[in-house]
Coordinates of C-alpha atoms in Angstrom, one line a residue:
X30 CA -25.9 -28.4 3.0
X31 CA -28.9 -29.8 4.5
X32 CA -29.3 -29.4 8.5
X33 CA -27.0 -27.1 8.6
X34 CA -27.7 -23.2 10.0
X35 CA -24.9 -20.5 10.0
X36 CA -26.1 -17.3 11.7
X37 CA -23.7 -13.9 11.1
X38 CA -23.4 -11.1 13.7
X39 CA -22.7 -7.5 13.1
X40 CA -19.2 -7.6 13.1
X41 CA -17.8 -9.1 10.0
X42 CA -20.9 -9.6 7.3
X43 CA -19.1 -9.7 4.6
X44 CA -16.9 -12.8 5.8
X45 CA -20.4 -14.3 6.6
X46 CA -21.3 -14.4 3.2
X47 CA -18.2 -15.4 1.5
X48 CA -18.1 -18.7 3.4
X49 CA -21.9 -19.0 3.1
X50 CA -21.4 -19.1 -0.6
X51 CA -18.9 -21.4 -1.0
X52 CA -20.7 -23.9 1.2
X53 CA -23.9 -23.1 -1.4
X54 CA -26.3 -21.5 1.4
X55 CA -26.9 -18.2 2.6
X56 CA -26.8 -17.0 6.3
X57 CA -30.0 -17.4 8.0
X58 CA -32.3 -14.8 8.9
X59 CA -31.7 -13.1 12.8
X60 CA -32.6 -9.9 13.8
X61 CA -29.9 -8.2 15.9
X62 CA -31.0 -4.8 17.3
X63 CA -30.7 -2.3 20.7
X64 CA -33.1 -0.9 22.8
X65 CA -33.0 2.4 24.0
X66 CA -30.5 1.6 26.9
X67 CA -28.1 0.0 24.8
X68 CA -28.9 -3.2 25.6
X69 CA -28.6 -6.2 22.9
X70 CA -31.8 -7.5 21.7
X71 CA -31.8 -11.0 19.4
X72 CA -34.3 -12.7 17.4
X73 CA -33.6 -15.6 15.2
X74 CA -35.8 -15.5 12.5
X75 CA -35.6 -19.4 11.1
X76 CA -36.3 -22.6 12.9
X77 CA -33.2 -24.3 14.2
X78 CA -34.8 -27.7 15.9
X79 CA -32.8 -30.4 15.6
X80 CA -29.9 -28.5 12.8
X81 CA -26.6 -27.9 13.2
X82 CA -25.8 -23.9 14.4
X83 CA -22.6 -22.0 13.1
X84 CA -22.6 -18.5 14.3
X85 CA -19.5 -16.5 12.7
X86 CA -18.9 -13.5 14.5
X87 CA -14.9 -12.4 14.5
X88 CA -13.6 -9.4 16.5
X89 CA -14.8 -6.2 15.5
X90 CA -13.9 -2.1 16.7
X91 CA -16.9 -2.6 19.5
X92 CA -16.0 -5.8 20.5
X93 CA -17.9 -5.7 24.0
X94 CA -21.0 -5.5 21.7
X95 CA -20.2 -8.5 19.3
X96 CA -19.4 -10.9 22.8
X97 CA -23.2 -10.0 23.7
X98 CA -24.5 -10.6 20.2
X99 CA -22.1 -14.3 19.9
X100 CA -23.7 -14.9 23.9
X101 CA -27.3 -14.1 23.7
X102 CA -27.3 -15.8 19.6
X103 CA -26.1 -18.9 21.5
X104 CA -28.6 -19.0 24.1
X105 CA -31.4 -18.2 22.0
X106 CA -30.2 -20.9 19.5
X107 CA -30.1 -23.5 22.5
X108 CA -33.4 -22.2 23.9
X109 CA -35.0 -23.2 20.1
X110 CA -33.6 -26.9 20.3
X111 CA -30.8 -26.7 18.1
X112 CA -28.9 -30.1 17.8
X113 CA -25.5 -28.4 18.3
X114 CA -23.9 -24.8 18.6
X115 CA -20.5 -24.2 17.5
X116 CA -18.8 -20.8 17.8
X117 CA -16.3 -19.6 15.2
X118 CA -13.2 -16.7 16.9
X119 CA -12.5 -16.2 20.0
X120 CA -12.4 -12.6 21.4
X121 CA -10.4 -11.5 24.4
X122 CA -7.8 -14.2 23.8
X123 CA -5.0 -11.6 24.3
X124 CA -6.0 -12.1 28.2
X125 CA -5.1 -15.4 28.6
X126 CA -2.9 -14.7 31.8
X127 CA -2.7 -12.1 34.8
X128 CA -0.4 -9.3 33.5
X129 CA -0.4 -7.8 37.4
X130 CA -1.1 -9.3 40.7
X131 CA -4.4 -8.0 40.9
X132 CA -5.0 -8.7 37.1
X133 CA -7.9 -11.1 35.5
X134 CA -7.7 -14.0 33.3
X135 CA -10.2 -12.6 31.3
X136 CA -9.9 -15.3 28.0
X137 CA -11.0 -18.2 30.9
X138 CA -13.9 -15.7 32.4
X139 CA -15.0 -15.8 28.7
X140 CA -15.0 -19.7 28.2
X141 CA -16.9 -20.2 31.2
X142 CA -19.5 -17.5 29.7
X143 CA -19.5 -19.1 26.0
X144 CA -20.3 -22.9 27.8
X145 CA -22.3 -21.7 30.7
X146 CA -25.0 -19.8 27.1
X147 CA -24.7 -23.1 25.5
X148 CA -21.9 -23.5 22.6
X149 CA -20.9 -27.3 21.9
X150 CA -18.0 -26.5 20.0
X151 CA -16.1 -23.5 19.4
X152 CA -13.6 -22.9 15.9
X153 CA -11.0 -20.2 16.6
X154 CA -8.2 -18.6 14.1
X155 CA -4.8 -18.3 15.3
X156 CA -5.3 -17.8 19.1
X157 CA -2.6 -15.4 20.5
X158 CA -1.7 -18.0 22.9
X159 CA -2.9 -21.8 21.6
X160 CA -2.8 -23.1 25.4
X161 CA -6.0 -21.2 26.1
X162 CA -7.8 -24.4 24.4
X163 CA -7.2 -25.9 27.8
X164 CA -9.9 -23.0 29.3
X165 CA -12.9 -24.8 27.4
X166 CA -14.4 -28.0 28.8
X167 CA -16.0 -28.3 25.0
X168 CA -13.7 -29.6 22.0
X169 CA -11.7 -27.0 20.3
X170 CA -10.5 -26.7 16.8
X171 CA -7.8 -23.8 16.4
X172 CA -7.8 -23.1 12.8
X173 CA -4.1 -21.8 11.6
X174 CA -3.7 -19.6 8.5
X175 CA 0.0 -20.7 8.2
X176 CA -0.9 -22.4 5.0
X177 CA -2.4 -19.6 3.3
X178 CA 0.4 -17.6 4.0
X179 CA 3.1 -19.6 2.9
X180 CA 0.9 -20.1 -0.2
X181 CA 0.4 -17.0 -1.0
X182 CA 4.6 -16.4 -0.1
X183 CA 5.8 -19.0 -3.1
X184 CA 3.3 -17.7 -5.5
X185 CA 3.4 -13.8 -5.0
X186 CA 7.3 -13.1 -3.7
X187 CA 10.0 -13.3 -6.2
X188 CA 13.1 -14.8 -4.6
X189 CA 11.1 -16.2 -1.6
X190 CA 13.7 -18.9 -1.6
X191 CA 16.5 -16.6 -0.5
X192 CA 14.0 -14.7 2.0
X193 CA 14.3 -15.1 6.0
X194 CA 11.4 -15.4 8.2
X195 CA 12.0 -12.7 11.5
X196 CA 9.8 -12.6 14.6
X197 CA 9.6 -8.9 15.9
X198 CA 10.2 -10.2 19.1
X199 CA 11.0 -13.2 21.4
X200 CA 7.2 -14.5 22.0
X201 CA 6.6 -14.8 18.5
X202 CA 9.3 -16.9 17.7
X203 CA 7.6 -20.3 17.8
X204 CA 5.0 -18.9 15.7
X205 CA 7.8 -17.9 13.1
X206 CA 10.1 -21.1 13.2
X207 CA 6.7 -22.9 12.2
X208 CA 7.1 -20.7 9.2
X209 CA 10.3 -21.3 8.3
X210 CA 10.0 -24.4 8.7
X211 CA 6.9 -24.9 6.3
X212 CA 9.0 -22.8 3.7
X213 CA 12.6 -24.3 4.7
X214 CA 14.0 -20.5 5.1
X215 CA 16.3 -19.3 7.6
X216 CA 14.7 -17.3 10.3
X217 CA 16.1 -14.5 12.7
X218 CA 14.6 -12.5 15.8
X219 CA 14.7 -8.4 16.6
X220 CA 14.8 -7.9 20.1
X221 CA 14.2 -4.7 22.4
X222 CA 15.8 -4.6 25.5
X223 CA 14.2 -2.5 28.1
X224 CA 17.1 -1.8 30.7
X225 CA 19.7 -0.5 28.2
X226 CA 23.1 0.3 29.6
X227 CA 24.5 3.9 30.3
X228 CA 25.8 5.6 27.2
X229 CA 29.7 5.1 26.7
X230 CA 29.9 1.6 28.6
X231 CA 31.9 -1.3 27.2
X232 CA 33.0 -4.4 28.4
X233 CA 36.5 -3.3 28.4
X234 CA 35.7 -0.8 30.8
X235 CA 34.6 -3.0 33.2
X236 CA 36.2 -4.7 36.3
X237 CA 36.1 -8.2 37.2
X238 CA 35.7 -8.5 40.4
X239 CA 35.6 -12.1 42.6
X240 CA 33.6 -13.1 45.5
X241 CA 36.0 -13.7 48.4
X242 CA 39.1 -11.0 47.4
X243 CA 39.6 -8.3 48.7
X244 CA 39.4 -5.1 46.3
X245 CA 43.1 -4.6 46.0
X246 CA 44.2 -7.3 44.7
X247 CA 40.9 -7.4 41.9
X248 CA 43.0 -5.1 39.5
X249 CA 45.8 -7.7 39.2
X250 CA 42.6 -10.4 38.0
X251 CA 41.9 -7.6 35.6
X252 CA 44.0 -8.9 32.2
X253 CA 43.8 -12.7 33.3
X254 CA 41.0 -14.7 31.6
X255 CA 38.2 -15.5 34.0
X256 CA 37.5 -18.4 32.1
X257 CA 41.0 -20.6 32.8
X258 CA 41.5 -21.9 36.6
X259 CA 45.1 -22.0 37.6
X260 CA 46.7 -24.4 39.8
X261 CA 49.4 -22.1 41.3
X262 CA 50.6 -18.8 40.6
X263 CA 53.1 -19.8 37.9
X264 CA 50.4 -22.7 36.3
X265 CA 49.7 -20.2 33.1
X266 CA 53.3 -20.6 32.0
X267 CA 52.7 -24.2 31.3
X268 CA 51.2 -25.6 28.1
X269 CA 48.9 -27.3 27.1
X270 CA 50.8 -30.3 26.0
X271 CA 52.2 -30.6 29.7
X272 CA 50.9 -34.1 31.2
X273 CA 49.1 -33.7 33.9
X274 CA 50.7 -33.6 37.3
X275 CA 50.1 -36.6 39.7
X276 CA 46.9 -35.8 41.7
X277 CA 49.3 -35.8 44.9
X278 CA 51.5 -32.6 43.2
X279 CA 48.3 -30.7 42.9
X280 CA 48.2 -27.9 44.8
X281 CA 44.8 -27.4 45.8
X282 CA 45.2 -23.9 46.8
X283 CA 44.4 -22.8 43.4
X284 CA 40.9 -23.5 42.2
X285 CA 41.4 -26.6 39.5
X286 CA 43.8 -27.6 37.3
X287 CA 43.9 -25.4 34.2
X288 CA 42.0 -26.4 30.8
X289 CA 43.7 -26.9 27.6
X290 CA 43.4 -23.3 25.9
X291 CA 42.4 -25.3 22.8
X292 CA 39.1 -26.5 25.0
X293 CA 38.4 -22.9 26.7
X294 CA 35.7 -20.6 26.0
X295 CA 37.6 -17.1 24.7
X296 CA 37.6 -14.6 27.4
X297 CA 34.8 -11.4 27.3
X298 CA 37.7 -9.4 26.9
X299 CA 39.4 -11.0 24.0
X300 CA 35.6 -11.0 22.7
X301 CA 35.3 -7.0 22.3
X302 CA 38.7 -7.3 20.4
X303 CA 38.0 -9.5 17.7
X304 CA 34.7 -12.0 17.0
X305 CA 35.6 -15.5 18.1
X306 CA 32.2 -17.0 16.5
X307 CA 31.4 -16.0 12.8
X308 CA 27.9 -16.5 14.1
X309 CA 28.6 -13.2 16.2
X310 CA 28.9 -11.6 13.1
X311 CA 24.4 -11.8 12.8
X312 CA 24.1 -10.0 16.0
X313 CA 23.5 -6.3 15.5
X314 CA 22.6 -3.2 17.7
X315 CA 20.5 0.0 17.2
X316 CA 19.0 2.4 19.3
X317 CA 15.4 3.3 19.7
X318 CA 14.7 6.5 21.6
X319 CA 10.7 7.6 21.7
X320 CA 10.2 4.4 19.8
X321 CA 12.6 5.4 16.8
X322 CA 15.7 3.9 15.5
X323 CA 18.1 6.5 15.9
X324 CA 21.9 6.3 14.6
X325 CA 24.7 5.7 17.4
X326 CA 26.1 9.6 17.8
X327 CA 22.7 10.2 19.0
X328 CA 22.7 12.7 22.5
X329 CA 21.6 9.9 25.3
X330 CA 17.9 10.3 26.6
X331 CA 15.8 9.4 29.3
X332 CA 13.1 9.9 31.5
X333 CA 15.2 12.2 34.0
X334 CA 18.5 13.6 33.8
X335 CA 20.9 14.3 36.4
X336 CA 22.9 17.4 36.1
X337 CA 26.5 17.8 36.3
X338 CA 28.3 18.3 39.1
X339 CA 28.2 21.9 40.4
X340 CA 25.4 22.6 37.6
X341 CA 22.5 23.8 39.3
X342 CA 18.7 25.5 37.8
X343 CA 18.6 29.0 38.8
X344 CA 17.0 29.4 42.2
X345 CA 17.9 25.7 43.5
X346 CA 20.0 24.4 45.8
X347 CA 22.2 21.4 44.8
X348 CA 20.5 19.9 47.8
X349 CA 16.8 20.5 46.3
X350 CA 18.7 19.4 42.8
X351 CA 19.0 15.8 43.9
X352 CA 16.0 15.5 46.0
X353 CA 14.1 15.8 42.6
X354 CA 16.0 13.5 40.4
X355 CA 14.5 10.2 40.5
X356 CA 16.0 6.9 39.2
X357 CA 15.5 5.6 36.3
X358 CA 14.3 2.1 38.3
X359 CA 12.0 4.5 40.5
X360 CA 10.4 6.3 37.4
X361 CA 9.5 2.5 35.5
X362 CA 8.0 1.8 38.8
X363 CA 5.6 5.2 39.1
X364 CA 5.1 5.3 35.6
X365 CA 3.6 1.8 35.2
X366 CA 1.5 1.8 38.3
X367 CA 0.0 5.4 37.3
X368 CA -0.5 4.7 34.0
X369 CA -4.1 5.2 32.4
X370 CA -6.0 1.7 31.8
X371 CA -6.0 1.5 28.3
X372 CA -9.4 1.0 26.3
X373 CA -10.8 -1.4 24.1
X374 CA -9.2 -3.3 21.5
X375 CA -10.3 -5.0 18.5
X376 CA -9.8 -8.6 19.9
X377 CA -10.8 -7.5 23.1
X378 CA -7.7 -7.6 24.6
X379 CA -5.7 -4.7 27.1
X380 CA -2.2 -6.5 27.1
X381 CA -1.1 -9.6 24.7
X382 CA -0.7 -12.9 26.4
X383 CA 3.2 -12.6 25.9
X384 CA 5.6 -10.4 27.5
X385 CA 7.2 -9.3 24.5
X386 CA 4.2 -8.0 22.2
X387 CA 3.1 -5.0 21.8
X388 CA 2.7 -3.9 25.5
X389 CA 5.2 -1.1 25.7
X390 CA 2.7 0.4 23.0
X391 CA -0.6 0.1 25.3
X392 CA -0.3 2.8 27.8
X393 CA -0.4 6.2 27.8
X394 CA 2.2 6.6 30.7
X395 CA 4.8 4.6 28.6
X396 CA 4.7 7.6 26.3
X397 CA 7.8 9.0 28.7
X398 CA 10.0 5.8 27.7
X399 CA 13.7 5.5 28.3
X400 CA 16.1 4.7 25.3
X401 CA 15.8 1.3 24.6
X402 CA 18.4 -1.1 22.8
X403 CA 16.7 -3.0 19.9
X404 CA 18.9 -6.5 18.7
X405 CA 18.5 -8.1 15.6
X406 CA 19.8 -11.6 15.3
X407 CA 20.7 -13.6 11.6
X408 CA 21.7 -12.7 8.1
X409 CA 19.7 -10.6 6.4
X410 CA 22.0 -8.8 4.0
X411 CA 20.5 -8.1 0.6
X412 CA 17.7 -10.5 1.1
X413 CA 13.7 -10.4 1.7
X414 CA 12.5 -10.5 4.9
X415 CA 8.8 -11.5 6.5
X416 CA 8.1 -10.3 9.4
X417 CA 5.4 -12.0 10.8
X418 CA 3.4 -12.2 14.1
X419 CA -0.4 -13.3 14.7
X420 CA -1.8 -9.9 14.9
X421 CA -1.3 -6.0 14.0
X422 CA -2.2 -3.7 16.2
X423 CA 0.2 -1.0 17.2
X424 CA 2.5 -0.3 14.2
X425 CA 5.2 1.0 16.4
X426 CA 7.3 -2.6 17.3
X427 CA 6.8 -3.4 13.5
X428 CA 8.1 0.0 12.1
X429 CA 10.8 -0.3 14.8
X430 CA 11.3 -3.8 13.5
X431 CA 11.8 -3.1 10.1
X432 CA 13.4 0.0 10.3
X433 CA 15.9 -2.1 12.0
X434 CA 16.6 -4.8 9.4
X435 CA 16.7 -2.6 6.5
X436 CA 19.0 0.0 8.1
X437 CA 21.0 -1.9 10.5
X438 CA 20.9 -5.4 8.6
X439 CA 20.7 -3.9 5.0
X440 CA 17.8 -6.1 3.7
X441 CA 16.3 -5.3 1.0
X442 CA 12.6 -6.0 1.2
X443 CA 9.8 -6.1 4.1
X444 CA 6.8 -7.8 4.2
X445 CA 4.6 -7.4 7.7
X446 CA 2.9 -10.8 7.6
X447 CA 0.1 -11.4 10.0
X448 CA -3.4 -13.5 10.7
X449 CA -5.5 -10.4 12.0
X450 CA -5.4 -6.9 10.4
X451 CA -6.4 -5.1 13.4
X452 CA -4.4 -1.3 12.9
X453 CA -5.8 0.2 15.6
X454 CA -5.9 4.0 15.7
X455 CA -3.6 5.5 12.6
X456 CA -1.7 2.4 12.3
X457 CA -2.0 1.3 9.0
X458 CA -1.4 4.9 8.1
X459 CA 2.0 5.2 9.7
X460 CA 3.2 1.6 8.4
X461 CA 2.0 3.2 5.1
X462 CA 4.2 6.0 5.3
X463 CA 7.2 3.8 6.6
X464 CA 9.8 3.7 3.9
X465 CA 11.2 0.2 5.0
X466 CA 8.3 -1.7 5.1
X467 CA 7.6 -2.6 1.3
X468 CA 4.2 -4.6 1.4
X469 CA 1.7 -5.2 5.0
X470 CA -0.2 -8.8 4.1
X471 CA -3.3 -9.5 6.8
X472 CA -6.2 -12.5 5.9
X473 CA -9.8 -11.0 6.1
X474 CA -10.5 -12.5 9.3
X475 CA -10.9 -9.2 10.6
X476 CA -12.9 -5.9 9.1
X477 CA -11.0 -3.4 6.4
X478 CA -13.1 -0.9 5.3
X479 CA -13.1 -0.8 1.6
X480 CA -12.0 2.5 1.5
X481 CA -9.2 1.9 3.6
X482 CA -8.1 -0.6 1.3
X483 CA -7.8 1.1 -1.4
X484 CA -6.3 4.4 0.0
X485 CA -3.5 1.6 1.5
X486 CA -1.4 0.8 -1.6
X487 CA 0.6 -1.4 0.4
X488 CA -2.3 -3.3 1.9
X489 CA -2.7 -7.4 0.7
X490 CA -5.7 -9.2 1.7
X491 CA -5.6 -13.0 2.0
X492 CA -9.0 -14.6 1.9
X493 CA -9.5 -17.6 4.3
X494 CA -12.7 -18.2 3.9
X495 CA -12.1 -21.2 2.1
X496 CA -10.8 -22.2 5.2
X497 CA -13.8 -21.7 7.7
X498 CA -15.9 -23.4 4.9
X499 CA -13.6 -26.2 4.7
X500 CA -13.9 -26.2 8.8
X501 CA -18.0 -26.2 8.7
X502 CA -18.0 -28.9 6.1
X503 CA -15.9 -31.2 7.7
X504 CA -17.4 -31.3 11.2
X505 CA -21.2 -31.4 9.9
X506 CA -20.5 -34.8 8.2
X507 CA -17.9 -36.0 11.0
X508 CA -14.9 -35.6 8.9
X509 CA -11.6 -34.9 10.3
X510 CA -10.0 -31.5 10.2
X511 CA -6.5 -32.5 10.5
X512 CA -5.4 -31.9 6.7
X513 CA -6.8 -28.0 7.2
X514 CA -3.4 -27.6 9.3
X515 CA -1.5 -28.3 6.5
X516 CA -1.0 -26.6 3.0
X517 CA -1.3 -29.7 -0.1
X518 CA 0.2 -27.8 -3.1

């Protein structure tokens, strides 16, 4: 390709040159180094007047160093009179919101920083949260590797057809129905709810009470059905194939006249009996205490326990006993105000965009969790299930996740399906050594060691560089990029 200059940083080479040779070029020549203090020295080492600049540089384990290197390559790109700059990933895009009060949007501070050194255009992979295109004020092409997945899913999985496509929890779900969707599979969602009820609750247990009445007279409410409104005392005697009374024999000291029991909802009560909905039939429970699915006769735990009463620790008063035990509420609140700031992370993100990602997993106070209650949602009885999500970090939600639909829902096999293979710390080991999960597929848009990969037996690699080729191509010679977001068997 003629005019055409793609520069690779340090932190993924070897993606550099796969894309370089399937566009027929080579990466150009810069000379990335540090000086004594640490500080990032670039040198482009080829002419770039008046050509067209791709600088490839995807997240990495030092990803503060590889947003200096993508920085400084585009302003010394822009300093040599290039025509235009285009930047390929997006680092830090797990920061696209404040998590806290006093928390940055750190994915907008990082635009600013990318247009303010120069970049024209910037091609990004499966942002954690797409809306962050809206932080640029240069076009944006988010690249998706749904297509490649679901490729590789009809020509790799035996039985796809009977699979179902599970989000591991509820911000990934758009993300998954896209999915299931391209594939025309069922999908289904596992769920962890952080304020669990006590142990031993149930429904039945429980006592309706109504705004307005006084306590005594709530137990007689108790067996009635909440959900039918009775014009009298003696109105649930009639039936439903009564006519209704003249408005002027209604006595409006009840609350409305009573609906046909064939147009009711069933009552919570009658609900704990006996399932009303087949579709109640896909919603299953577990446990997860410490971040592990436990069975149901396990001994309830928390992060405080209240003795019994008249059990006391030897030298304490009862007195001294319940000054010290702290609520549950109280301890969330300490525990995630004193928690340690958690470090680096391969994307550059401290917390995902999304409530329900892996953030229980990115603190060391959360360590001390309460038992959590972890729902799984659809049919997934004797068939394969892909769990998939736009990044791997943490392997505790996806072991938790699996664990859960092959114990609880009795599927039979597992794929963990995501864009960016980050496994930070001992992750890939521990998903490794997780008997539900049968195969982990990642895309190469992010650094495996080759020794990794081959210690990793489970471990599949999708290669999109084809993709980011494709991508270069198209928007050198003006083409549109449109059929890139969709697969063409």
């Amino acid at each position: 390709m003629r005019g055409v200059q793609i520069f690779s940083g340090n932190s993924h080479p070897l993606l550099s040159e796969t894309v370089c040779e399937r566009l027929g070029t080579t990466p150009a020549k810069v000379d990335l180094s540090k000086f004594s203090n640490g500080e990032t020295n670039v040198n482009v080492g080829v002419s770039v007047r008046n050509q067209d600049v791709y600088i490839i540089q995807s997240g990495s384990k030092k990803i503060n160093d590889s947003v200096m290197e993508l920085l400084i390559m585009i302003s010394a790109c822009k300093g040599g009179s290039a025509k235009s700059i285009t930047g390929m990933y997006f680092p830090y895009s797990r920061q696209s919101k404040k998590k806290s009060h006093r928390g940055s949007i750190t994915a907008r501070m990082l635009a600013n920083l990318l247009t303010v050194a120069g970049v024209d255009h910037v091609i990004t992979l499966d942002l954690h949260a797409s809306q962050m295109q809206g932080f640029f004020a240069k076009p944006v092409d988010n690249l998706f590797a749904e297509p490649f997945i679901a490729r590789w899913i009809r020509n790799n999985v035996a039985g796809w057809r009977e699979a179902v496509v599970v989000s591991k929890n509820a911000g990934g779900t758009k993300r998954v129905t896209s999915l299931a969707d391209t594939l025309k599979l069922n999908f289904g969602i596992v769920t962890t709810d952080r304020r669990r009820p006590k142990p031993g609750a149930t429904l039945a247990d429980s006592t309706v009470f109504f705004e307005g009445l006084e306590r005594e007279t709530a137990p007689l409410l108790k067996d009635r059905d909440p959900f039918i409104a009775r014009t009298s005392a003696d109105s649930h005697e009639a039936s439903a194939e009564d006519p209704l009374p003249d408005s002027n024999e209604i006595d409006f000291g009840g609350l409305r006249p009573e609906t046909p029991s064939g147009a009711r909802r069933p009552s919570e009560l009658e609900a704990v009996n006996e399932y009303t909905d087949v579709r109640v039939r896909d919603v299953i429970t577990g446990r997860l205490v410490q971040g592990q699915l436990v069975d149901d006769d396990y001994p309830p735990s928390g992060p405080t326990s209240v003795p019994a009463s008249g059990e006391t620790t030897a030298g304490q008063s009862p007195s001294q006993e319940e000054d010290e035990a702290v609520p549950d509420a109280m301890m969330d609140s300490i525990i995630s105000t004193t928690s340690s700031l958690p470090g680096d992370h391969a994307l550059g993100g401290s917390f995902d965009a999304e409530e329900s990602s892996d953030d229980e997993e990115g603190s060391v106070g959360k360590s001390v969790e309460q038992e959590k209650t972890i729902t799984l949602v659809g049919d997934v009885r004797d068939r394969t299930v892909f769990l998939v999500d736009d990044m791997i970090d943490k392997a505790g939600s996806w072991i938790a996740a699996a664990e859960t639909v092959v114990k609880r829902g009795g599927a039979q096999k597992v794929y963990c399906i995501a864009t960016h293979g980050l496994f930070g710390d001992s992750s890939l080991e521990q998903m490794e050594a997780c008997d539900s999960i049968n195969h982990i597929v990642v895309t190469n848009s992010f650094p495996i060691s080759p020794q990794v990969a081959r210690k990793i037996k489970k471990l599949i690699v999708i290669d999109i560089s084809s993709l980011l080729a494709e991508s270069i191509r198209r928007h050198h010679y003006g083409e549109s990029v449109s059929a890139l977001f969709h697969l063409n068997d």
